[in-house]
XYZ file of C-alpha atoms in Angstrom:
624
model
C 76.186 -48.947 56.409
C 77.800 -51.624 58.598
C 77.918 -49.204 61.490
C 74.233 -48.451 60.959
C 73.411 -52.171 61.122
C 75.240 -52.491 64.395
C 73.447 -49.569 65.950
C 69.943 -50.678 64.891
C 68.834 -54.276 64.318
C 67.321 -55.166 60.965
C 63.528 -55.127 60.994
C 60.990 -56.473 58.522
C 59.212 -53.966 56.289
C 56.521 -52.021 58.098
C 53.031 -53.240 57.439
C 49.815 -51.288 58.087
C 49.068 -51.125 61.801
C 45.404 -51.239 62.754
C 46.274 -50.184 66.275
C 45.940 -46.397 66.492
C 48.362 -46.097 69.418
C 51.075 -47.986 67.524
C 50.583 -45.789 64.448
C 51.465 -42.704 66.487
C 55.062 -43.901 66.732
C 55.472 -44.119 62.927
C 56.283 -41.270 60.549
C 56.055 -41.274 56.768
C 58.650 -39.311 54.745
C 58.275 -38.361 51.076
C 60.180 -36.436 48.373
C 63.521 -37.900 49.410
C 66.498 -37.477 47.100
C 67.436 -40.797 45.469
C 70.945 -40.464 46.859
C 69.719 -40.705 50.453
C 70.432 -44.022 52.188
C 68.877 -45.633 55.248
C 72.123 -44.968 57.086
C 71.812 -41.240 56.300
C 68.203 -41.108 57.560
C 69.057 -43.028 60.696
C 71.841 -40.637 61.669
C 69.532 -37.652 61.115
C 66.419 -38.898 62.879
C 68.050 -40.631 65.842
C 68.594 -37.106 67.216
C 64.940 -36.930 68.302
C 64.566 -40.383 69.870
C 65.222 -44.107 69.792
C 64.414 -45.726 66.442
C 62.957 -49.228 66.286
C 62.890 -49.665 62.503
C 63.580 -47.707 59.326
C 62.759 -48.592 55.720
C 63.179 -46.748 52.395
C 60.686 -47.930 49.774
C 62.377 -49.180 46.598
C 61.216 -50.172 43.151
C 61.075 -53.963 42.834
C 62.580 -53.955 39.357
C 65.308 -51.304 39.544
C 65.868 -51.325 43.321
C 66.011 -47.528 43.162
C 64.525 -45.435 45.929
C 60.942 -44.252 45.418
C 61.692 -41.189 47.538
C 59.599 -42.513 50.431
C 60.493 -43.913 53.836
C 58.892 -45.157 57.077
C 60.484 -44.724 60.500
C 59.159 -46.301 63.691
C 60.210 -44.684 66.983
C 60.007 -46.210 70.419
C 57.866 -43.361 71.779
C 55.075 -41.290 70.143
C 56.699 -38.084 71.451
C 59.764 -38.795 69.312
C 57.610 -39.179 66.187
C 55.892 -35.869 66.934
C 59.225 -34.142 67.514
C 60.559 -35.528 64.212
C 57.591 -34.052 62.355
C 58.127 -30.635 63.900
C 61.893 -30.594 63.429
C 62.366 -32.108 59.969
C 59.190 -31.321 58.005
C 59.966 -29.013 55.036
C 63.721 -29.276 55.657
C 66.189 -29.728 52.779
C 67.930 -33.109 52.703
C 70.718 -32.991 50.078
C 68.690 -31.297 47.300
C 64.991 -31.966 48.014
C 62.646 -30.418 50.559
C 61.271 -33.437 52.413
C 57.803 -33.775 53.917
C 57.323 -35.625 57.198
C 53.837 -36.862 58.011
C 52.281 -39.172 60.600
C 51.825 -42.715 59.315
C 48.207 -43.537 58.713
C 46.506 -46.675 57.428
C 43.929 -45.200 55.042
C 42.571 -48.613 54.100
C 41.262 -49.190 57.603
C 39.912 -45.650 58.061
C 36.283 -44.606 58.048
C 35.820 -42.813 54.706
C 32.834 -40.929 56.112
C 35.165 -39.324 58.655
C 37.328 -37.843 55.884
C 36.864 -34.205 54.827
C 38.060 -32.621 51.595
C 39.428 -29.070 52.065
C 40.030 -26.564 49.310
C 40.876 -22.865 49.025
C 43.822 -23.388 51.375
C 46.372 -20.557 51.729
C 49.682 -20.984 49.909
C 51.607 -21.401 53.159
C 49.216 -23.901 54.750
C 51.062 -26.274 57.084
C 49.982 -29.808 58.016
C 50.800 -29.338 61.692
C 48.975 -26.015 61.970
C 45.915 -27.417 60.209
C 45.942 -30.448 62.472
C 45.937 -28.159 65.489
C 43.093 -26.081 63.986
C 40.854 -29.047 63.215
C 41.587 -30.757 66.523
C 39.150 -28.286 68.071
C 36.345 -30.259 66.432
C 37.428 -33.832 67.236
C 40.328 -36.281 67.226
C 42.342 -35.823 64.014
C 44.175 -38.889 62.693
C 45.798 -37.299 59.656
C 46.105 -34.043 57.694
C 47.424 -34.137 54.140
C 47.984 -31.013 52.004
C 48.536 -32.142 48.403
C 51.439 -31.114 46.177
C 52.159 -31.370 42.463
C 54.958 -33.424 40.881
C 57.469 -30.624 41.391
C 56.704 -30.431 45.112
C 54.744 -27.177 44.876
C 51.976 -27.027 47.451
C 48.429 -27.049 46.069
C 45.384 -25.343 47.555
C 43.574 -28.498 48.651
C 43.978 -31.484 50.953
C 42.229 -33.878 53.325
C 41.532 -34.143 57.050
C 40.844 -37.599 58.514
C 38.895 -37.611 61.794
C 38.673 -40.640 64.047
C 34.878 -40.484 64.233
C 32.487 -39.776 61.381
C 30.254 -37.844 63.806
C 33.008 -35.233 64.253
C 33.344 -34.807 60.493
C 29.578 -34.562 59.974
C 29.204 -32.016 62.796
C 31.955 -29.852 61.297
C 30.285 -29.878 57.868
C 27.001 -28.769 59.452
C 28.738 -26.130 61.577
C 30.382 -24.277 58.691
C 26.999 -23.615 57.059
C 26.422 -20.927 59.699
C 29.961 -20.442 61.039
C 32.495 -20.377 58.162
C 36.005 -21.524 58.982
C 38.997 -19.351 58.081
C 42.720 -20.170 58.187
C 45.403 -17.521 57.768
C 42.848 -15.106 56.371
C 41.354 -17.473 53.764
C 37.835 -18.857 53.922
C 38.118 -22.648 53.782
C 35.676 -24.746 51.792
C 34.929 -28.135 53.292
C 32.936 -31.080 52.031
C 32.730 -34.731 52.899
C 35.184 -36.886 50.974
C 33.742 -38.754 47.996
C 35.436 -41.518 46.068
C 35.818 -41.143 42.299
C 32.973 -43.595 41.700
C 30.685 -41.606 44.003
C 31.521 -38.334 42.268
C 30.339 -39.766 38.990
C 26.753 -39.994 40.152
C 24.265 -37.370 39.055
C 25.224 -34.030 40.532
C 22.894 -31.858 42.574
C 25.044 -28.719 42.359
C 25.358 -26.048 39.691
C 28.137 -23.518 39.297
C 27.269 -20.049 38.021
C 29.912 -17.418 37.238
C 29.904 -13.757 36.203
C 26.125 -13.436 36.564
C 26.219 -9.726 37.445
C 28.045 -6.537 36.480
C 31.493 -5.961 38.063
C 31.644 -4.246 41.413
C 33.465 -0.909 41.294
C 37.138 -0.958 42.220
C 36.457 1.561 44.972
C 33.943 -0.711 46.719
C 36.184 -3.758 46.249
C 38.737 -2.137 48.546
C 36.316 -2.378 51.502
C 36.207 -5.907 52.999
C 32.950 -5.184 54.788
C 31.266 -4.203 51.521
C 32.447 -7.303 49.677
C 31.410 -9.614 52.512
C 27.993 -7.972 52.863
C 27.309 -8.099 49.119
C 28.304 -11.765 48.989
C 25.994 -12.517 51.890
C 23.227 -10.416 50.328
C 23.532 -12.393 47.085
C 23.262 -15.728 48.908
C 20.035 -14.572 50.599
C 18.598 -13.231 47.323
C 19.273 -16.545 45.531
C 17.919 -18.691 48.375
C 14.814 -16.522 48.722
C 13.925 -16.765 45.031
C 14.625 -20.463 44.584
C 12.777 -21.548 47.709
C 9.925 -19.010 47.813
C 9.204 -18.511 44.092
C 10.311 -21.793 42.479
C 9.706 -24.026 45.478
C 13.108 -25.733 45.222
C 14.786 -27.317 48.214
C 18.360 -26.102 48.760
C 21.150 -27.722 50.708
C 23.555 -24.826 50.364
C 24.287 -21.626 48.445
C 27.801 -20.195 48.485
C 28.608 -16.846 46.815
C 31.951 -15.092 46.334
C 33.012 -11.990 44.404
C 36.084 -12.707 42.284
C 39.035 -10.453 43.127
C 40.145 -10.182 39.480
C 36.903 -9.829 37.500
C 35.060 -8.222 40.455
C 32.024 -10.282 39.415
C 30.142 -12.707 41.682
C 30.045 -16.474 41.295
C 27.819 -18.975 43.093
C 27.764 -22.670 43.955
C 24.174 -23.798 44.513
C 23.404 -27.283 45.832
C 19.877 -28.646 45.516
C 18.247 -31.621 47.206
C 17.788 -33.516 43.928
C 19.451 -33.811 40.546
C 16.170 -32.943 38.782
C 16.032 -29.543 40.499
C 19.656 -28.786 39.569
C 19.123 -29.870 35.953
C 15.926 -27.808 35.638
C 17.751 -24.668 36.760
C 20.629 -25.387 34.404
C 18.124 -25.657 31.531
C 16.782 -22.213 32.465
C 20.295 -20.785 32.113
C 20.719 -22.498 28.743
C 17.467 -21.160 27.316
C 17.474 -17.624 28.760
C 21.235 -16.902 28.993
C 20.535 -15.770 32.546
C 18.622 -16.923 35.595
C 15.667 -15.063 37.141
C 16.988 -15.641 40.676
C 19.630 -12.981 39.941
C 17.186 -10.329 38.751
C 16.747 -8.442 42.000
C 18.047 -5.185 43.470
C 20.102 -3.756 46.328
C 16.875 -2.763 48.125
C 15.707 -6.390 48.229
C 19.148 -7.571 49.373
C 19.405 -5.210 52.361
C 15.855 -6.036 53.441
C 16.701 -9.737 53.498
C 19.874 -9.042 55.523
C 17.790 -7.073 58.051
C 15.319 -9.963 58.196
C 17.830 -12.777 58.766
C 20.622 -10.778 60.418
C 24.363 -10.759 59.554
C 26.264 -14.080 59.268
C 28.617 -15.251 62.017
C 32.374 -15.793 61.761
C 33.967 -19.093 62.780
C 34.578 -17.713 66.284
C 30.969 -16.539 66.630
C 31.680 -12.830 66.034
C 29.855 -10.737 63.412
C 31.747 -9.523 60.305
C 29.575 -6.385 60.075
C 26.530 -4.687 61.521
C 23.402 -3.471 59.745
C 24.387 0.123 60.483
C 27.815 -0.309 58.856
C 26.559 -1.714 55.549
C 23.328 0.245 55.039
C 25.042 3.320 53.431
C 26.691 1.094 50.807
C 23.408 -0.580 49.883
C 21.711 2.835 49.702
C 24.471 3.972 47.333
C 24.089 0.830 45.229
C 20.316 1.375 44.881
C 21.010 4.678 43.091
C 23.575 3.121 40.756
C 22.136 2.288 37.278
C 24.596 -0.644 37.255
C 23.257 -2.082 40.508
C 24.996 -5.483 40.594
C 21.944 -7.079 42.235
C 20.109 -6.644 38.932
C 22.171 -9.554 37.623
C 23.028 -8.244 34.142
C 26.175 -9.652 32.490
C 27.383 -10.571 29.016
C 29.781 -13.256 30.255
C 27.370 -15.372 32.282
C 28.793 -18.909 32.558
C 27.133 -22.007 34.011
C 27.644 -25.749 34.311
C 26.757 -28.762 36.404
C 29.302 -29.471 39.105
C 31.274 -32.690 38.453
C 29.879 -32.886 34.922
C 33.506 -32.749 33.769
C 33.934 -36.276 35.161
C 31.055 -37.582 33.070
C 31.174 -35.729 29.782
C 33.290 -32.936 28.326
C 31.804 -29.456 28.333
C 30.608 -29.312 24.733
C 30.692 -25.520 24.813
C 34.497 -25.545 25.002
C 36.072 -26.147 21.584
C 39.663 -26.322 20.427
C 40.249 -24.846 16.943
C 43.415 -25.939 15.119
C 45.285 -25.477 11.839
C 45.176 -21.674 12.163
C 47.622 -19.648 10.071
C 50.539 -18.233 12.016
C 49.801 -14.608 11.077
C 46.104 -14.678 12.076
C 45.393 -12.404 15.061
C 43.139 -13.011 18.033
C 40.797 -10.275 16.805
C 40.379 -11.994 13.424
C 39.590 -15.421 14.860
C 37.311 -13.871 17.495
C 35.295 -12.026 14.855
C 35.056 -15.170 12.728
C 33.900 -17.453 15.566
C 31.642 -14.796 17.078
C 29.242 -14.972 14.133
C 28.109 -18.433 15.263
C 27.100 -17.434 18.806
C 28.060 -15.646 22.004
C 31.742 -16.196 22.859
C 32.514 -15.679 26.537
C 36.202 -16.585 26.379
C 38.775 -17.066 23.635
C 42.442 -17.921 24.109
C 45.111 -18.113 21.402
C 48.141 -20.331 22.022
C 51.323 -21.078 20.110
C 53.932 -23.724 20.726
C 57.226 -22.509 22.165
C 59.344 -24.544 19.762
C 60.635 -21.960 17.222
C 61.383 -24.689 14.686
C 57.912 -26.176 14.630
C 55.261 -23.499 15.203
C 51.615 -24.480 15.685
C 48.832 -22.003 16.414
C 45.499 -22.992 17.921
C 42.744 -21.407 19.981
C 40.325 -22.411 22.724
C 36.852 -20.891 22.444
C 34.113 -21.121 25.057
C 30.586 -20.463 23.825
C 27.933 -19.378 26.269
C 25.339 -21.992 25.338
C 25.390 -25.485 23.931
C 23.358 -24.368 20.915
C 26.006 -21.767 20.033
C 28.688 -24.446 20.189
C 26.715 -26.891 18.032
C 26.060 -24.191 15.448
C 29.763 -23.314 15.295
C 30.826 -26.950 14.842
C 28.251 -27.344 12.085
C 28.542 -24.114 10.091
C 32.330 -24.086 10.348
C 32.380 -26.909 7.778
C 29.515 -25.639 5.593
C 31.017 -25.590 2.080
C 27.756 -24.256 0.603
C 28.189 -20.953 2.451
C 30.480 -18.845 0.246
C 31.138 -16.303 2.998
C 32.321 -18.971 5.451
C 34.475 -20.652 2.793
C 36.165 -17.367 1.975
C 36.822 -16.625 5.635
C 38.204 -20.120 6.199
C 40.794 -19.573 3.458
C 41.935 -16.364 5.173
C 42.225 -17.934 8.624
C 43.106 -21.612 8.223
C 45.954 -23.306 6.388
C 44.684 -24.596 3.028
C 41.242 -23.344 4.126
C 40.878 -26.464 6.260
C 39.486 -25.893 9.765
C 39.778 -28.470 12.562
C 37.392 -28.158 15.524
C 36.981 -30.589 18.419
C 35.400 -30.615 21.853
C 38.142 -30.208 24.448
C 38.378 -33.069 26.921
C 39.003 -32.402 30.601
C 42.186 -33.671 32.250
C 40.115 -36.253 34.106
C 38.680 -37.670 30.903
C 42.110 -37.733 29.256
C 43.411 -39.780 32.155
C 40.442 -42.145 31.988
C 40.899 -42.544 28.242
C 44.569 -43.323 28.771
C 43.762 -46.102 31.241
C 41.079 -47.578 28.993
C 43.384 -47.538 25.989
C 46.203 -49.191 27.916
C 43.884 -51.992 28.960
C 42.149 -52.506 25.633
C 45.101 -52.388 23.213
C 47.837 -54.950 22.917
C 51.180 -53.380 22.109
C 52.283 -56.492 20.255
C 49.361 -56.814 17.844
C 49.222 -54.341 14.997
C 48.457 -56.055 11.673
C 49.905 -53.171 9.688
C 53.208 -53.185 11.512
C 55.826 -50.430 11.399
C 59.399 -50.330 10.221
C 62.214 -49.108 12.415
C 65.756 -48.383 11.380
C 68.709 -49.556 13.419
C 71.977 -47.653 12.962
C 75.166 -49.576 12.306
C 78.630 -48.201 12.840
C 79.119 -47.079 9.246
C 75.853 -47.724 7.417
C 72.136 -47.539 8.139
C 70.024 -50.578 7.425
C 66.299 -51.131 7.775
C 65.046 -53.253 10.664
C 62.274 -55.861 10.248
C 58.662 -54.637 10.578
C 57.647 -53.641 14.095
C 54.136 -54.929 14.958
C 53.206 -52.675 17.871
C 51.644 -49.242 18.256
C 52.089 -46.903 21.186
C 49.085 -47.669 23.429
C 48.888 -44.476 25.424
C 48.034 -40.911 24.393
C 50.771 -38.294 24.037
C 51.701 -36.637 27.328
C 53.196 -33.449 25.939
C 52.146 -32.094 22.574
C 54.534 -29.417 21.253
C 55.465 -27.410 24.288
C 52.953 -24.971 25.702
C 49.974 -26.711 24.121
C 47.620 -29.570 24.898
C 45.757 -31.448 22.194
C 42.568 -33.495 22.659
C 43.315 -36.909 21.240
C 40.097 -39.015 21.289
C 38.059 -36.829 18.933
C 40.935 -35.879 16.677
C 40.832 -38.521 14.008
C 42.816 -36.575 11.426
C 45.804 -34.351 11.650
C 45.408 -30.971 9.994
C 48.930 -31.052 8.576
C 48.581 -34.534 7.094
C 50.060 -34.772 3.602
C 47.400 -35.680 1.000
C 47.882 -38.955 -0.875
C 50.328 -38.721 -3.722
C 47.838 -40.379 -6.065
C 45.606 -37.316 -6.304
C 45.265 -36.365 -9.982
C 45.440 -32.658 -9.089
C 48.943 -32.959 -7.671
C 52.056 -32.967 -9.814
C 54.001 -36.194 -9.890
C 56.704 -36.052 -7.262
C 59.939 -37.969 -7.660
C 61.020 -38.906 -4.147
C 64.471 -39.892 -3.047
C 64.999 -43.459 -1.909
C 64.677 -43.721 1.861
C 68.323 -44.663 2.293
C 69.308 -41.296 0.752
C 67.485 -39.395 3.501
C 69.237 -41.491 6.159
C 72.609 -40.620 4.657
C 71.620 -36.985 4.227
C 70.557 -36.596 7.885
C 73.038 -38.842 9.675
C 72.908 -36.942 12.987
C 70.563 -34.639 14.860
C 72.842 -31.626 14.463
C 72.349 -31.863 10.707
C 68.582 -32.007 11.204
C 68.765 -28.850 13.314
C 70.959 -26.972 10.867
C 68.812 -27.945 7.873
C 65.386 -27.930 9.504
C 63.670 -26.319 6.507
C 65.014 -29.006 4.171
C 64.176 -31.741 6.653
C 60.525 -30.666 6.944
C 60.168 -30.801 3.160
C 60.801 -34.536 2.933
C 57.800 -36.920 3.195
C 56.332 -37.235 6.675
C 56.927 -40.981 6.878
C 60.580 -40.478 5.989
C 60.903 -37.769 8.633
C 59.766 -40.316 11.200
C 62.174 -42.954 9.902
C 65.089 -40.529 10.117
C 64.185 -39.449 13.660
C 63.535 -43.049 14.718
C 66.948 -43.978 13.364
C 68.585 -41.188 15.402
C 66.555 -42.011 18.517
C 67.597 -45.664 18.467
C 71.047 -45.120 19.978
C 69.760 -42.611 22.589
C 67.118 -45.068 23.763
C 69.504 -48.045 23.618
C 71.972 -46.211 25.886
C 69.222 -46.111 28.517
C 67.433 -49.423 27.957
C 70.556 -51.537 27.273
C 68.503 -54.194 25.495
C 68.010 -54.381 21.747
C 64.491 -55.823 21.443
C 62.986 -53.526 24.071
C 64.713 -50.563 22.434
C 63.107 -51.398 19.082
C 59.683 -51.608 20.678
C 60.027 -48.329 22.571
C 61.300 -46.419 19.532
C 58.440 -47.877 17.503
C 56.071 -46.292 20.003
C 57.860 -42.943 19.882
C 57.600 -42.548 16.089
C 53.992 -43.757 15.864
C 52.105 -41.020 13.917
C 48.865 -41.721 15.783
C 50.544 -40.685 19.042
C 53.251 -38.096 18.351
C 53.615 -35.234 15.885
C 56.981 -34.512 14.318
C 57.273 -31.559 16.690
C 56.789 -33.919 19.661
C 59.599 -36.178 18.449
C 61.935 -33.212 17.891
C 61.310 -32.102 21.463
C 62.494 -35.509 22.711
C 66.009 -34.707 21.476
C 66.030 -31.393 23.371
C 64.312 -32.500 26.586
C 66.099 -35.435 28.239
C 63.570 -35.647 31.071
C 60.672 -35.837 28.636
C 62.361 -38.626 26.673
C 63.128 -40.493 29.897
C 59.460 -40.284 30.883
C 58.318 -41.779 27.583
C 60.933 -44.539 27.805
C 59.887 -45.431 31.349
C 56.224 -45.626 30.371
C 57.001 -47.643 27.274
C 59.023 -50.149 29.287
C 56.254 -50.359 31.853
C 53.725 -51.157 29.129
C 55.995 -53.863 27.737
C 56.462 -55.282 31.226
C 52.702 -55.254 31.915
C 52.053 -57.102 28.671
C 54.685 -59.711 29.484
C 53.167 -60.223 32.920
C 49.696 -60.593 31.408
C 50.936 -63.279 29.025
């Protein structure tokens, strides 16, 4: 490191540069291994040019690397060469990503374009070159998940908003493709803007599947998609008098059924068409025919590719439309049992009330049984059964999507109707103790919003009821004083392989009924200290899991909290903080017993919970 300091003078931390020319000399590096030092980076990157400054971002509290770095070169050409040479290269263990530095705070948001449907091997540099044909590109960013896997969406930042607006208008008539995939572009909208009333509706599986034979012909698929878009536009504008901004249709490669994204001029028009779907279980704009579709294509002509060429001619596609006209399952008739519809972005406002999670299902109940049971309340368009992967703590649940809101409401109502003998009998066959649990499933966005709200509104140090936590001694186990703090954020990982909606779920299906019920036999419980002596280590809990799960739920938590204390203390190194974190981890309102058991098996998961717990404690201390 001393040699590094001699070779390059120390520089202050890089601050956002408003000057565009200066920014071209800076590169931003992410996904660095924590073992990488500034000296290591300097020796690597000095190969491409003279370096003026280099800085690895570090956490203020722990002084550990955040996996990000900024390097300023003397010349812009060196920064460009560094991007080309080192992007997606492996440094120690991680594949790093090298991007141009860009001050997003000073950028024109209206010059930013959101791209989705990117190919799996999309590259920032190649995309930058592609979009540079339409104006000066300041930045291209293809997003990745936490593991570094590339996602199918990203952003392009132009220098001028006029270039972005012109590109959006251009793709309406000249679609843009990249590596064989049709890109979908739309102007960037902030989260707050996306929460306004939507003018777009999404419609899926509104027609019969296209035959596998026709799906193998690209010209056929493209012409049918284009024919559908003209059929929909013609009906909505000519018959209903609606004003459309756009209509995009694709035929799904798996289901072979078409889906459409229709954008209207106003929210009222979009909502009115959604109400039609809700009441009729279809939409009249789809009730057409292949004859009408080919006539509209002849009238308006084939669409143009991004380079101005035509994907097909009228002569090429006419035989396929003539064949489709004779088919009794003509897809342009728009008949389908799995028609699905919703308002675009509605998931940011409210959960889709047609999607329900059903819990407390017996382990031996099959998908066919639960499907038949739930199907009597309305039309089910999708049903998925899931089980946790933990063999010691099995939970079975299902996700059911009803076609209409009325079907969903009926299911949530009649599912609990104790006056209906037939339903009661079926519940006993399907659910544990005959007790069904049904909730609307929240979207990931709403779960995140709920988490933030809960963190802000709850104080981790004020819980009148308090909780008790056990601290292990060297030879004996003694009870700690009451712990007055709940865990203020929702569980991240329910038992593996499953996700539970937490805001609506007020009760747990497996909750033990109060011991004071007159119908229950009097149960003589062991003193709590006996359970602590009986299960003195986690290996004993594993070996005697059946016995462990028979003890009272509260005592299970005390035993696991007692065993967790030392594991957490080894990481936190501070007694009071350890007590608070463990109190969060055994809180029954946040974690099931299966969740807590998983913490012993998954070190990374436990570390995540500890980090978040410490952050919450730190935030509270800062606030006070």
